[in-house]
Structure formats: structure tokens, C-alpha cells
CSV table of C-alpha atoms in Angstrom, one decimal:
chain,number,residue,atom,x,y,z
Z,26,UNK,CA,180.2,62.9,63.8
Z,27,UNK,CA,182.3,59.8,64.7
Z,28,UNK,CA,184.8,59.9,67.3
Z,29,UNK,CA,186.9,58.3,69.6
Z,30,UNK,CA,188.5,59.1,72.9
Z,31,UNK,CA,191.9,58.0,74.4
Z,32,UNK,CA,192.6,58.3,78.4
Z,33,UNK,CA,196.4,58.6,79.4
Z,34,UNK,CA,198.0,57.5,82.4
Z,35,UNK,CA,199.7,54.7,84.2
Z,36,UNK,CA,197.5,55.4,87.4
Z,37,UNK,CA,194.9,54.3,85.0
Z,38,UNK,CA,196.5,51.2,83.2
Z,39,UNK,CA,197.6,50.4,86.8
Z,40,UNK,CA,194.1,50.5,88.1
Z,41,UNK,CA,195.3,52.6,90.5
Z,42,UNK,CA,192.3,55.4,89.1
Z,43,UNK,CA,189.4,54.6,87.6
Z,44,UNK,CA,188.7,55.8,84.5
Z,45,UNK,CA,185.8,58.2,84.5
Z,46,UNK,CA,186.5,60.9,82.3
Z,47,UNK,CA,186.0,58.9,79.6
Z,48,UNK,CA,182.5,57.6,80.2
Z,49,UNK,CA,181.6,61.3,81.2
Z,50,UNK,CA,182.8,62.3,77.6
Z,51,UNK,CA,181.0,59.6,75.9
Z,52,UNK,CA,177.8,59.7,77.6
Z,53,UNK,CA,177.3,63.6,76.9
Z,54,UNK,CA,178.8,63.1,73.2
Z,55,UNK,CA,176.2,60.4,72.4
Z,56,UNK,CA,173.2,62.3,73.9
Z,57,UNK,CA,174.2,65.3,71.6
Z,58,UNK,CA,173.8,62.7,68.6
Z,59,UNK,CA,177.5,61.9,67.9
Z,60,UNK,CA,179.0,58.4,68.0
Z,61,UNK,CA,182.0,57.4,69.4
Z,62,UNK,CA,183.0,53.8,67.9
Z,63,UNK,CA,186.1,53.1,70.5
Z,64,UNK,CA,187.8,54.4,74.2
Z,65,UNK,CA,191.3,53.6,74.8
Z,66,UNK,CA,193.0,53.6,77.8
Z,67,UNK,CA,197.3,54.0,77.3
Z,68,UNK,CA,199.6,54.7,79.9
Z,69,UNK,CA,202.4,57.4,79.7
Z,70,UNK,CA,204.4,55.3,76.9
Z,71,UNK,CA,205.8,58.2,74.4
Z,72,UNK,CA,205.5,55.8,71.7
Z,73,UNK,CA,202.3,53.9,72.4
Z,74,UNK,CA,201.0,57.6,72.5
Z,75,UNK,CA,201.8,58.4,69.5
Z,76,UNK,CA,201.0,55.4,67.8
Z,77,UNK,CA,197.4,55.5,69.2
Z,78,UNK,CA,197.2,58.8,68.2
Z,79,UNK,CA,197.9,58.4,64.3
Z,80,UNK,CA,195.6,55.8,64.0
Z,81,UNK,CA,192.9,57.2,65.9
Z,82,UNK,CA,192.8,60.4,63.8
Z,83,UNK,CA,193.2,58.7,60.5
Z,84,UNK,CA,189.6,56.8,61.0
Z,85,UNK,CA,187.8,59.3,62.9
Z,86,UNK,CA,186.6,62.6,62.3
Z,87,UNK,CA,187.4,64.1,66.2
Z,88,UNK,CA,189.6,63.1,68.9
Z,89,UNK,CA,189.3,63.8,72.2
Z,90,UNK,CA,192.0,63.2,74.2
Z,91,UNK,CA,192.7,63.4,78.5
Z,92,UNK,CA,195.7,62.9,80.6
Z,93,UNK,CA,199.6,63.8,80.3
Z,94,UNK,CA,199.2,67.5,80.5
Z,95,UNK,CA,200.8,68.0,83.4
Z,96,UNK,CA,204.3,69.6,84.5
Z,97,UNK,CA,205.8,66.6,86.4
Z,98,UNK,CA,208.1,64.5,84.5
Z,99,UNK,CA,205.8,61.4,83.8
Z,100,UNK,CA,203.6,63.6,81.7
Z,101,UNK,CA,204.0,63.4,78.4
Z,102,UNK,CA,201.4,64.0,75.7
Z,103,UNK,CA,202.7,66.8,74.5
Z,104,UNK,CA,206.1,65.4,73.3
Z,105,UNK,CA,204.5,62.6,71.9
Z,106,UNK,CA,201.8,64.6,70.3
Z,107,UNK,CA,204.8,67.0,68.7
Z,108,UNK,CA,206.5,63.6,67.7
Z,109,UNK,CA,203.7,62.1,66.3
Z,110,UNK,CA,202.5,64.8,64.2
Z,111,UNK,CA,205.5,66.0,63.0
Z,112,UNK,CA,204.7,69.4,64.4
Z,113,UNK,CA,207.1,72.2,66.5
Z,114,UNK,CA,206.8,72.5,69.5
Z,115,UNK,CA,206.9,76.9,71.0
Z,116,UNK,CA,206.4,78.1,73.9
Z,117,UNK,CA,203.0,79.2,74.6
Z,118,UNK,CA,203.0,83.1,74.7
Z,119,UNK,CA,199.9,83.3,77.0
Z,120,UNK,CA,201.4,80.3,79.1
Z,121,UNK,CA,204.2,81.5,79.5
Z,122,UNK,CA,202.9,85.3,80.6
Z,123,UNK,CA,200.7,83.3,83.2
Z,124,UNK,CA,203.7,81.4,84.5
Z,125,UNK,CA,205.8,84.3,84.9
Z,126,UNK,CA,203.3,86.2,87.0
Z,127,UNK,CA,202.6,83.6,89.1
Z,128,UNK,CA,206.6,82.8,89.9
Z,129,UNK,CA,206.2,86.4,91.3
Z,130,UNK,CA,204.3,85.3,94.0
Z,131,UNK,CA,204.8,81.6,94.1
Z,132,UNK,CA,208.5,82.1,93.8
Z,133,UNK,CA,210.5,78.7,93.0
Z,134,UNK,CA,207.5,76.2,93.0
Z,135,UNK,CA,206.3,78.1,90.6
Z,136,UNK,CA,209.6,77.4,88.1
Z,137,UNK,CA,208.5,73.8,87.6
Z,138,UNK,CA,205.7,75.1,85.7
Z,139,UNK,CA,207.5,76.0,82.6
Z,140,UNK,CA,206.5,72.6,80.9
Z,141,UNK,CA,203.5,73.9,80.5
Z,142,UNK,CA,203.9,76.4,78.2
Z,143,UNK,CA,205.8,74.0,75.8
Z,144,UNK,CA,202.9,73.5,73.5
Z,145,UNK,CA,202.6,71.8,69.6
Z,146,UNK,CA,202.6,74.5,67.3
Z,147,UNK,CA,198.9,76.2,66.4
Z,148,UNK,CA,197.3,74.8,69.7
Z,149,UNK,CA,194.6,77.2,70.9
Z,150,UNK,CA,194.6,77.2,74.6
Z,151,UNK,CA,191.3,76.5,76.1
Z,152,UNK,CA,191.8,78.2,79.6
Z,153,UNK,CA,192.6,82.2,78.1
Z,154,UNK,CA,193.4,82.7,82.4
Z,155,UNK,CA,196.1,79.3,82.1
Z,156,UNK,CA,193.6,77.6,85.5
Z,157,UNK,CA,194.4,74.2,84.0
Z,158,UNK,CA,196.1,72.8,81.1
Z,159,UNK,CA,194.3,72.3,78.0
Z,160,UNK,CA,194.0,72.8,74.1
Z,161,UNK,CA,192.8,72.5,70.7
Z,162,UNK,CA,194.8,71.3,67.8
Z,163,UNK,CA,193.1,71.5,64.2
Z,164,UNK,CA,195.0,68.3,62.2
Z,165,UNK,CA,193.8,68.0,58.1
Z,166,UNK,CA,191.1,69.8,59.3
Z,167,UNK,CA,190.0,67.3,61.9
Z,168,UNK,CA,189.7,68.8,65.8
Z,169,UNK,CA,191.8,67.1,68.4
Z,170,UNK,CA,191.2,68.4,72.0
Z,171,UNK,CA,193.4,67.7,74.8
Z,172,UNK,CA,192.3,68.0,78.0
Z,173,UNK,CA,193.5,67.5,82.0
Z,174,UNK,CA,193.4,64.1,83.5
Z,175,UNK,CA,192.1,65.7,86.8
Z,176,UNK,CA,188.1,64.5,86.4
Z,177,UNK,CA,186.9,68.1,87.9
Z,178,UNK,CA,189.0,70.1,85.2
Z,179,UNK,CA,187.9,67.3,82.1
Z,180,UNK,CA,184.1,68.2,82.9
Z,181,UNK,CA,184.5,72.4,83.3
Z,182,UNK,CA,186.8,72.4,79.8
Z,183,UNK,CA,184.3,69.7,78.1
Z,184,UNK,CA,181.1,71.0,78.9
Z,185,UNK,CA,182.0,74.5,78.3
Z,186,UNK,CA,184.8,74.6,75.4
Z,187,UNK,CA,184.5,70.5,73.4
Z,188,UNK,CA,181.1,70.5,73.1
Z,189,UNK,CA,180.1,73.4,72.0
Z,190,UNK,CA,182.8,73.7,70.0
Z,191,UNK,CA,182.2,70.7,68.4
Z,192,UNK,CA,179.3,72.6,66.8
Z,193,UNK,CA,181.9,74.2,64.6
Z,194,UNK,CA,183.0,71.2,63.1
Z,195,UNK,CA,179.8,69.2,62.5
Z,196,UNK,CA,178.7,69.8,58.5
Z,197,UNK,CA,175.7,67.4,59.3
Z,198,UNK,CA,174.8,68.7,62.2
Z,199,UNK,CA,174.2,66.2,64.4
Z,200,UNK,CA,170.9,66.1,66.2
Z,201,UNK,CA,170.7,65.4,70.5
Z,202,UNK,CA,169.0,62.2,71.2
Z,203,UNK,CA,166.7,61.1,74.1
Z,204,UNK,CA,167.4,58.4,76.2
Z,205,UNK,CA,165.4,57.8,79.3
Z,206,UNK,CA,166.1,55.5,81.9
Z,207,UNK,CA,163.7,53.3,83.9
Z,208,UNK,CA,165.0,51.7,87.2
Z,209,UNK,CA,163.6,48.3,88.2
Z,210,UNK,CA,164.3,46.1,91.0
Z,211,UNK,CA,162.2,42.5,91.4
Z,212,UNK,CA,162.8,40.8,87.9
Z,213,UNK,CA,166.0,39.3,86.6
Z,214,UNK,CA,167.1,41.0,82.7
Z,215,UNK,CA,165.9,38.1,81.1
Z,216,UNK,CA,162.3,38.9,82.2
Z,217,UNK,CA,162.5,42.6,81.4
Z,218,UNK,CA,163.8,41.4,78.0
Z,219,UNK,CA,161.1,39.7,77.6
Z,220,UNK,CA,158.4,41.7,78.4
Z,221,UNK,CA,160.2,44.7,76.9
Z,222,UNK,CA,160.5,42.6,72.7
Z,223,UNK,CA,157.6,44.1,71.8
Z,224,UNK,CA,159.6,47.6,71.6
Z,225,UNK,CA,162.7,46.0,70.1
Z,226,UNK,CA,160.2,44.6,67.3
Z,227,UNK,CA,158.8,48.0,66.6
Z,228,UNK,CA,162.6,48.6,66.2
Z,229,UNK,CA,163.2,51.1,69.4
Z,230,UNK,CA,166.4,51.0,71.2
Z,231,UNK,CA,166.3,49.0,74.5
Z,232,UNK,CA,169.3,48.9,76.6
Z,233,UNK,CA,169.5,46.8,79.9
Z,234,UNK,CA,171.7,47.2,82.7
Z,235,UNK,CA,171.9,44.8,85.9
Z,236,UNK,CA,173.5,47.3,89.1
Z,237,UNK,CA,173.0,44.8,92.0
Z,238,UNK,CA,169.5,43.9,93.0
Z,239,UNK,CA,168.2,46.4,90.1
Z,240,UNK,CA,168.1,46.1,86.4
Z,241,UNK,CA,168.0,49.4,84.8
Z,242,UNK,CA,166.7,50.4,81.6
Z,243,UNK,CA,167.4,52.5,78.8
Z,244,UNK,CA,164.7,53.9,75.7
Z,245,UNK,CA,166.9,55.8,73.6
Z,246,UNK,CA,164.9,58.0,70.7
Z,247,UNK,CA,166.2,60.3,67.7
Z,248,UNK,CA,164.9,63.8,67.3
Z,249,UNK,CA,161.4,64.1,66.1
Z,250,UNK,CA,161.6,65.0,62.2
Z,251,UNK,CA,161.1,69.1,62.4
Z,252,UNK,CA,157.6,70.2,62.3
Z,253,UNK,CA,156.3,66.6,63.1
Z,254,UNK,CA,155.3,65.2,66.6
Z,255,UNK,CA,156.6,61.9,67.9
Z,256,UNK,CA,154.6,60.1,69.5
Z,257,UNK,CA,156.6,57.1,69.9
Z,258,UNK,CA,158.6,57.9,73.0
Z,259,UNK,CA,155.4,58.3,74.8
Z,260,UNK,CA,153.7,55.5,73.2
Z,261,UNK,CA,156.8,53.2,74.6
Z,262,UNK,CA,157.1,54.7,77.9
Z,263,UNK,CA,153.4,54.5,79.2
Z,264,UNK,CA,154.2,50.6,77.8
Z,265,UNK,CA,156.8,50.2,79.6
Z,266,UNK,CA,155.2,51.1,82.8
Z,267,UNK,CA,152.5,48.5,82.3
Z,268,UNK,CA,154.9,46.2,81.9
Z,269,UNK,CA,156.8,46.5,84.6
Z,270,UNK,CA,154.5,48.0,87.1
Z,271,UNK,CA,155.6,48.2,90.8
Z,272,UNK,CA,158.6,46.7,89.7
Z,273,UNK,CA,159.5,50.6,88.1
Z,274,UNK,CA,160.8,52.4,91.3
Z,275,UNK,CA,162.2,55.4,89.7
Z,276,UNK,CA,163.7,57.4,87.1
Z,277,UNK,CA,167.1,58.6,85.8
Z,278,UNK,CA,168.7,59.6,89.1
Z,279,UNK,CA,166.3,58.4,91.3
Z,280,UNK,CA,167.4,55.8,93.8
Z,281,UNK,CA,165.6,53.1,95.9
Z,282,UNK,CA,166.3,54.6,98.7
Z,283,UNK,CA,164.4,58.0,97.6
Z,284,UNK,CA,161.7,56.1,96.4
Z,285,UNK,CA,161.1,54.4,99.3
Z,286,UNK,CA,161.7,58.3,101.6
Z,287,UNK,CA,158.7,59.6,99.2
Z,288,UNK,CA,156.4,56.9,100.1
Z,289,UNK,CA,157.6,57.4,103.6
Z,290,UNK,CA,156.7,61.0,103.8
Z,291,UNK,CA,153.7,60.6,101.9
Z,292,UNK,CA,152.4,58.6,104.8
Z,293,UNK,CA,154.0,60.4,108.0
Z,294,UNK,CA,156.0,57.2,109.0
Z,295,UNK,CA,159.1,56.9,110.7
Z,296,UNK,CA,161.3,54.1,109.2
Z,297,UNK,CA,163.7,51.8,111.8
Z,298,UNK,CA,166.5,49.5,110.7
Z,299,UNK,CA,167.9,46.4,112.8
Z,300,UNK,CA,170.7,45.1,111.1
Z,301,UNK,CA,173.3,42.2,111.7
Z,302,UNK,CA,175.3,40.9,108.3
Z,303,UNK,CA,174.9,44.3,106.6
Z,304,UNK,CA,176.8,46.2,109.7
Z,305,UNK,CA,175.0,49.4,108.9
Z,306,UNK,CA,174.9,49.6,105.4
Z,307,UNK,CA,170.5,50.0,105.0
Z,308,UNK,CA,171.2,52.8,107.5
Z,309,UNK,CA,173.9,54.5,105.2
Z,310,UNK,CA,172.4,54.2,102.3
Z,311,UNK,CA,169.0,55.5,103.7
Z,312,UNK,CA,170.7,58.6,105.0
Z,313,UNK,CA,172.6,58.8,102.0
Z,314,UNK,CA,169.4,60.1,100.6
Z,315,UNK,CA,169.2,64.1,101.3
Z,316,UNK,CA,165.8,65.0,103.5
Z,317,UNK,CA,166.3,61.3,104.9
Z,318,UNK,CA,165.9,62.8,108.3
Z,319,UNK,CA,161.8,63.4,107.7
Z,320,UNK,CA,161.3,59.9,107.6
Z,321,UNK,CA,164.2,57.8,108.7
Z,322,UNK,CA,164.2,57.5,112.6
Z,323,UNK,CA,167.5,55.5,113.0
Z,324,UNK,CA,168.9,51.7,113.1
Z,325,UNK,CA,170.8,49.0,115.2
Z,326,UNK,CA,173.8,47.3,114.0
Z,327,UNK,CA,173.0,43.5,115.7
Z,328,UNK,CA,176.2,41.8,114.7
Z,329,UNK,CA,176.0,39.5,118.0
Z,330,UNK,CA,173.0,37.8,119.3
Z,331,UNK,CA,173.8,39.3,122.7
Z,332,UNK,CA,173.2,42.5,121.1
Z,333,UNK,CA,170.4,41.5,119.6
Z,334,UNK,CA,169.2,39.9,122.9
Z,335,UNK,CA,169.8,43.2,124.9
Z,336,UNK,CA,169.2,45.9,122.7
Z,337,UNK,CA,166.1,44.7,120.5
Z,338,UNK,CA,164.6,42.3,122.4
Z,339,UNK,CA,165.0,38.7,120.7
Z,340,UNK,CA,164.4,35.9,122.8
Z,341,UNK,CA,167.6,33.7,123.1
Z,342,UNK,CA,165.6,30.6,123.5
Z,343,UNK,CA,164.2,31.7,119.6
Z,344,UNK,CA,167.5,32.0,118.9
Z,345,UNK,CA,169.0,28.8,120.1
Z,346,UNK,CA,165.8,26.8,118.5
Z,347,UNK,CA,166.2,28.4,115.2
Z,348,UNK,CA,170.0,30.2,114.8
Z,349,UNK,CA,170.7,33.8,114.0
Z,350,UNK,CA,170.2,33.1,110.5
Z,351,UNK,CA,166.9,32.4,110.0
Z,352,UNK,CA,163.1,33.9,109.4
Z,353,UNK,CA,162.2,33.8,112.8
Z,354,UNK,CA,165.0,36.0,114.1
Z,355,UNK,CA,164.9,38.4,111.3
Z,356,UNK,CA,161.1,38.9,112.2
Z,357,UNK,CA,162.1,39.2,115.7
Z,358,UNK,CA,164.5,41.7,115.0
Z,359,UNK,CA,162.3,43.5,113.0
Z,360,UNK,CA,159.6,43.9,115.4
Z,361,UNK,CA,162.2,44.7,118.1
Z,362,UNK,CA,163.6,47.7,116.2
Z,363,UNK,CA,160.0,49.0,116.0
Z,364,UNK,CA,159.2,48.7,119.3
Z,365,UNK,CA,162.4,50.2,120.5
Z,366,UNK,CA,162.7,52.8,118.4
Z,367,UNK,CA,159.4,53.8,118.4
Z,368,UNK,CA,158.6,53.4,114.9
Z,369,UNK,CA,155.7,53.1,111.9
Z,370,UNK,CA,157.8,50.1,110.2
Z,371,UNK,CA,160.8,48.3,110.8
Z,372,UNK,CA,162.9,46.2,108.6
Z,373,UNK,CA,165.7,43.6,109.5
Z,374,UNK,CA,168.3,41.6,107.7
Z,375,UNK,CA,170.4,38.3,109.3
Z,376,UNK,CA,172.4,36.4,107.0
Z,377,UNK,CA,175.8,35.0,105.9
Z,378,UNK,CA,178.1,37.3,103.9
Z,379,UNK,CA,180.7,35.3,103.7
Z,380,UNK,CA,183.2,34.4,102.7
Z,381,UNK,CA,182.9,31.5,105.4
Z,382,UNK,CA,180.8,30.7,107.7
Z,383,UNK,CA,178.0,28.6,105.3
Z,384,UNK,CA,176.9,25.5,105.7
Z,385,UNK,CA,175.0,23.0,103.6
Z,386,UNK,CA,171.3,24.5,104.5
Z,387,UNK,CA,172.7,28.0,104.8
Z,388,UNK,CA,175.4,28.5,102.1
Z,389,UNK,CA,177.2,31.7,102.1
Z,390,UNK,CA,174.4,34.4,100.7
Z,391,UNK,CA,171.9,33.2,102.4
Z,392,UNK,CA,170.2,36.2,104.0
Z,393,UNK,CA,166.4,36.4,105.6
Z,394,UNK,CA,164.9,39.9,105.6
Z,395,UNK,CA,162.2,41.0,108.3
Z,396,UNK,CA,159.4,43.6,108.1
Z,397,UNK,CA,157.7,44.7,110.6
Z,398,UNK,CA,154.5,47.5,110.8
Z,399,UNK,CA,152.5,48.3,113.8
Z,400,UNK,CA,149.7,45.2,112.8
Z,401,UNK,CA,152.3,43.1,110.9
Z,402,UNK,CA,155.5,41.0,110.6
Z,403,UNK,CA,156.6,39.1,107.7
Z,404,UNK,CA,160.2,38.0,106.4
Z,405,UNK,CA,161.6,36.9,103.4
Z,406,UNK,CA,164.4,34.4,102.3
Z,407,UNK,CA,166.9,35.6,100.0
Z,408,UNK,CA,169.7,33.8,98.0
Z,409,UNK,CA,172.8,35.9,96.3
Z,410,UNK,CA,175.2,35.2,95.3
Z,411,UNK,CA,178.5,37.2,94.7
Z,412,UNK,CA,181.6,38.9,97.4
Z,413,UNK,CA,181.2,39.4,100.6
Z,414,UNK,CA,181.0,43.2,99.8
Z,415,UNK,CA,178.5,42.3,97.1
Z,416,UNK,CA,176.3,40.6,99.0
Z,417,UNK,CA,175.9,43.1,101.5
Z,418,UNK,CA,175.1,45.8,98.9
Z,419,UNK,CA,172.2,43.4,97.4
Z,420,UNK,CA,170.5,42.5,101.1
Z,421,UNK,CA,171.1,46.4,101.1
Z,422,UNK,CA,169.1,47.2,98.4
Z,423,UNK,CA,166.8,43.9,99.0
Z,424,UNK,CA,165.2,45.9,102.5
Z,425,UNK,CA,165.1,49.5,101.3
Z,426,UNK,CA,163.1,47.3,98.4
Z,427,UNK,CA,160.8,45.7,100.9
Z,428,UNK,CA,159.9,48.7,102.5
Z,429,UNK,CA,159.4,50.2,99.7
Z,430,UNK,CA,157.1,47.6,98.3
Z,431,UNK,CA,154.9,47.0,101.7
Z,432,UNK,CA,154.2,50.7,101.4
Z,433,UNK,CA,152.9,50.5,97.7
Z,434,UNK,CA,150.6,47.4,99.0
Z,435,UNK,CA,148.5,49.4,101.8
């Protein structure tokens, strides 16, 4: 079926909220083999609701709609729903029942609820117990769900009352489709893209997605024809791990980081972090990995070279020959943190973040990694490019990446 969702709110048109209900909706709707051709994002405009909403319904064959449920005075879907339809608008028996109990105990808070039971005529209330706002309204035959703003109560009503329901409405039976997701980090898209044309030739669906330092990519498949087995989802995923060998690190959810902690375990070592430009950020995004304390021993944050003089050891005459930034002092680092911490392997990161402090031979983004292991030390050069912020998350994602990489080699 062929759908399209709209998101309501000024919050959202403000940027004040990011819009996430909406991608939740579509990603789940597409995996169960429906497409949805368009996502609008309106704020609480009576009018611009409505109009939205007409033209929405006469192209598509469902509608799912979130935001404006609310009591408070800046919500309001349903008025523009009831205007736009040219439907009644009644008070919601249930609604009101739920309401009324609740003043009981709430006493007057619970009086500014009443606009919730103030409903379009024939909407089926989703939430028989009134928890959160939400409903169904069945339009020439055509299902239009509303449902809350609030990202927590969008998922519970979606997964458990759209979707399924959907079921109900779908005369051809749509049919779930596979998409599997491969996450890379070493090769730009282009590259990927190229290995990866053979695929697109044979006319499978290749997605690609560049998140930092990473490239991630999508092999979405139909359903196999009933009775037959497809072979081509397996015949393009052990191709695409040729392809792309160690440059693959993971899978769906899988991050660098837990990558790089398997490897770790796998081996027994203890992992140490030095850090200056990043201010932490390998750490956190280490720890941010569950289990990380089995093979993450800990980190220092070297913003100053007297802090890197005292607490890991670099030699300030290395440091006035060669500056902060540079290979040397990122290996020194390195080997410091696993000396001091007591560590298997060690890696470092020194660099400019910006957005000052570059110079002609060390423009902003220019960042040297260091790796250190009990009979090594290397170090790498890296140029990105990007906000301060974002260059911090890419030397992030650069070192978990080397570790990660020097463990695959030995």
C-alpha cells in the first residue's frame, strides 16, 4: 500500500525537536513491504493542517498522522481534522468516562483534560484505558491514524495498533522485505559504489550511507516467491564481504566500538586511551559500549603538554622539536598511556579541531593518531574536514578504527 505520513508541531518546524517519529514510522512501514512516497512536517497552523490533510488522503491509500493531540491550547489536529473533513465533532464516551475518574483523584488539573474527549465523529480510540491520545478514522474507506507527538507513545500505539492493523486494509497484501545492513569504515562511497556495481547490474537494491568516518550499506531484497528458495540474498552478501573485507566491521546495530571490544576480549587485552583534541570522546564512546569494562582499562585527557609531560610521560624537548601536533607526540603519547596504565595496546590522538588554531602545514583537521602495543608504536596522519564537533567525532571513530584494525593484523 502507498502512504504518506505528516508530523505536526511548531517545536518541529522550529527545529526546536527533531523529528523522529516519522523516520521510525517509515522504516518499519517499508520493511513490512509498503511504500510511503512523501513525509511532511507542518506546524500547528489550523489551515495548513487541513489543507495537507485533503490532499494527502486524496492520492494515497493510508495516512498516518502524529502530533496535535494534546489538551493545551496549541494543539490542534482535531479541529482541523473536523474542519477539513467536514465531520462532527462528539465527545468521546470512553474519554470522557476516563477523564471523569481521574478528576476524582487529580482534582482540578485534571479539568484541563476535557479537550481530549472532543473527538471527529466515528474515531475508534486506540488506547481502550485513555493512557495517551490516539485514533483511527476510516475516510472513503481509506484508514487515517492519528497518533501522539510524544516519540515513546508513537512507537507503543504504532507497533501494537497501525501496523497490524494495517493488515486489515491491505487487499494485496503486501509482503515484508529484507534489508540488511553492512557497516564499513576505510573507503570513501565512491569506492564502495564501485566495487558494489556488479549487484546494482544484476539489479539488487544498494543503498549507501556516509555517518562520519563510516559508509554504511544497505541490500534490500523482496520475499522469496512461496515455495521457492532465494538464493540471491546470500549469493550478494558473501560478495559483498569479499569485497569489502576488513573494511566490513559490523552489522545492523553493531558499532565500531563493539567491534573493536570483541576483538579485545577475544585476545585478553586491556585497551588505554591518551587523548588531547578529542577531550575524552574515544573514552566515551568505548564505554558507551555495554561489557566495555572486560577490555577497556581507562584513558587520559592530554589537553596541555604539561599534562602530557607529567602524566604520560612525553619528553618536552620532543615536544618543542616537533609541536603537539605531530606523529612523534601522538606515538609518544601512545606509548605513555601503555606504560602508565598498564596496558596490552594504547591508542592516542593530537590534532587541531578547530575552528582556529591551523596554520599553513597544519590546517584545522589535521589530526595524527598513535598506536601503541607491547612490541610496537606506529601513527597515522589524518586529514578531515568538517565542525569542530565533527572532527572530533571522525578522529573518534578514526582510533577505535585503528585498534580495531591492528588487532585483525596479528
Amino acid at each position: 500500500m502507498i502512504g504518506e505520513i505528516i508530523a505536526i508541531g511548531d517545536e518541529l518546524t522550529s527545529g526546536r525537536i527533531v523529528n523522529t517519529t516519522s523516520g521510525l514510522a517509515a522504516r518499519e512501514l517499508f520493511l513490512l513491504g509498503h511504500e510511503i512516497r512523501a513525509m511532511h512536517t507542518i506546524g500547528d497552523v489550523p489551515a495548513l493542517i487541513g489543507d495537507t490533510l485533503r490532499a494527502v488522503v486524496a492520492r494515497c491509500d493510508f495516512v498516518i498522522v502524529t502530533g496535535g493531540l494534546g489538551a493545551t491550547s496549541d494543539d490542534m489536529t482535531n479541529e482541523a481534522v473536523i474542519e477539513a473533513l467536514g465531520l462532527i465533532g462528539t465527545v468521546h464516551p470512553g474519554v470522557e468516562a476516563n477523564i471523569a475518574s481521574r478528576r476524582d483523584k487529580d482534582g482540578d488539573a485534571a479539568a484541563f483534560l476535557v479537550k481530549l474527549a472532543w473527538l471527529p465523529e466515528g474515531a475508534e480510540v486506540l488506547d481502550p484505558e485513555c493512557r495517551m491520545a490516539g485514533y483511527l478514522l476510516r475516510h472513503r474507506g481509506k484508514p487515517i491514524w492519528f497518533l501522539p507527538g510524544v516519540p515513546p507513545q508513537m512507537e507503543i500505539l504504532l507497533r501494537t495498533k497501525v501496523l497490524p492493523g494495517l493488515r486489515d486494509f491491505d487487499r494485496n497484501r503486501a509482503r515484508p522485505v529484507r534489508q540488511t545492513v553492512y557497516r564499513t569504515c576505510g573507503l570513501f562511497e565512491i569506492e564502495i559504489n564501485q566495487r558494489l556495481r556488479p549487484l546494482e547490474e544484476q539489479g539488487l537494491a544498494i543503498g549507501y550511507y556516509p555517518v562520519g568516518c563510516e559508509v554504511h550499506v544497505s541490500l534490500t531484497t523482496g520475499p522469496a516467491p512461496d515455495g521457492d528458495a532465494d538464493s540471491s540474498p546470500q549469493a550478494a552478501d558473501a560478495f559483498i564481504r569479499k569485497v569489502l573485507g576488513d573494511n566490513l566491521y559490523g552489522m545492523g546495530g553493531e558499532t565500531l566500538a563493539s567491534a573493536a571490544g570483541c576483538l579485545l576480549e577475544q585476545r585478553g587485552w586491556m585497551l588505554g586511551t591518551a587523548e588531547s583534541c578529542t577531550g575524552g570522546l574515544i573514552g566515551s564512546t568505548l564505554t558507551a559500549t555495554p561489557g566495555s569494562s572486560r577490555w577497556f582499562k581507562g584513558g587520559v585527557i592530554a589537553y596541555g603538554n604539561a599534562v602530557k609531560e607529567r602524566l604520560l610521560g612525553v619528553d618536552p624537548d620532543l615536544l618543542a622539536r616537533h609541536g603537539a601536533v605531530s606523529g612523534e607526540t601522538a606515538r609518544a603519547m601512545a606509548d605513555g598511556a601503555l606504560r602508565r596504565l598498564d596496558c596490552d595496546i594504547a591508542v592516542a590522538a593530537t590534532g587541531i579541531a578547530g575552528p582556529d588554531g591551523g596554520t599553513p602545514d597544519k590546517p584545522v583537521g589535521t589530526v595524527y593518531l598513535g598506536l601503541a602495543t607491547r612490541d610496537t608504536v606506529i601513527d597515522r596522519l589524518c586529514r578531515f574536514t568538517g565542525s569542530r564537533r565533527q572532527i572530533q567525532e571522525k578522529t573518534a571513530q578514526a582510533a577505535v578504527d585503528m585498534v580495531r584494525r591492528a588487532l585483525l593484523a596479528r
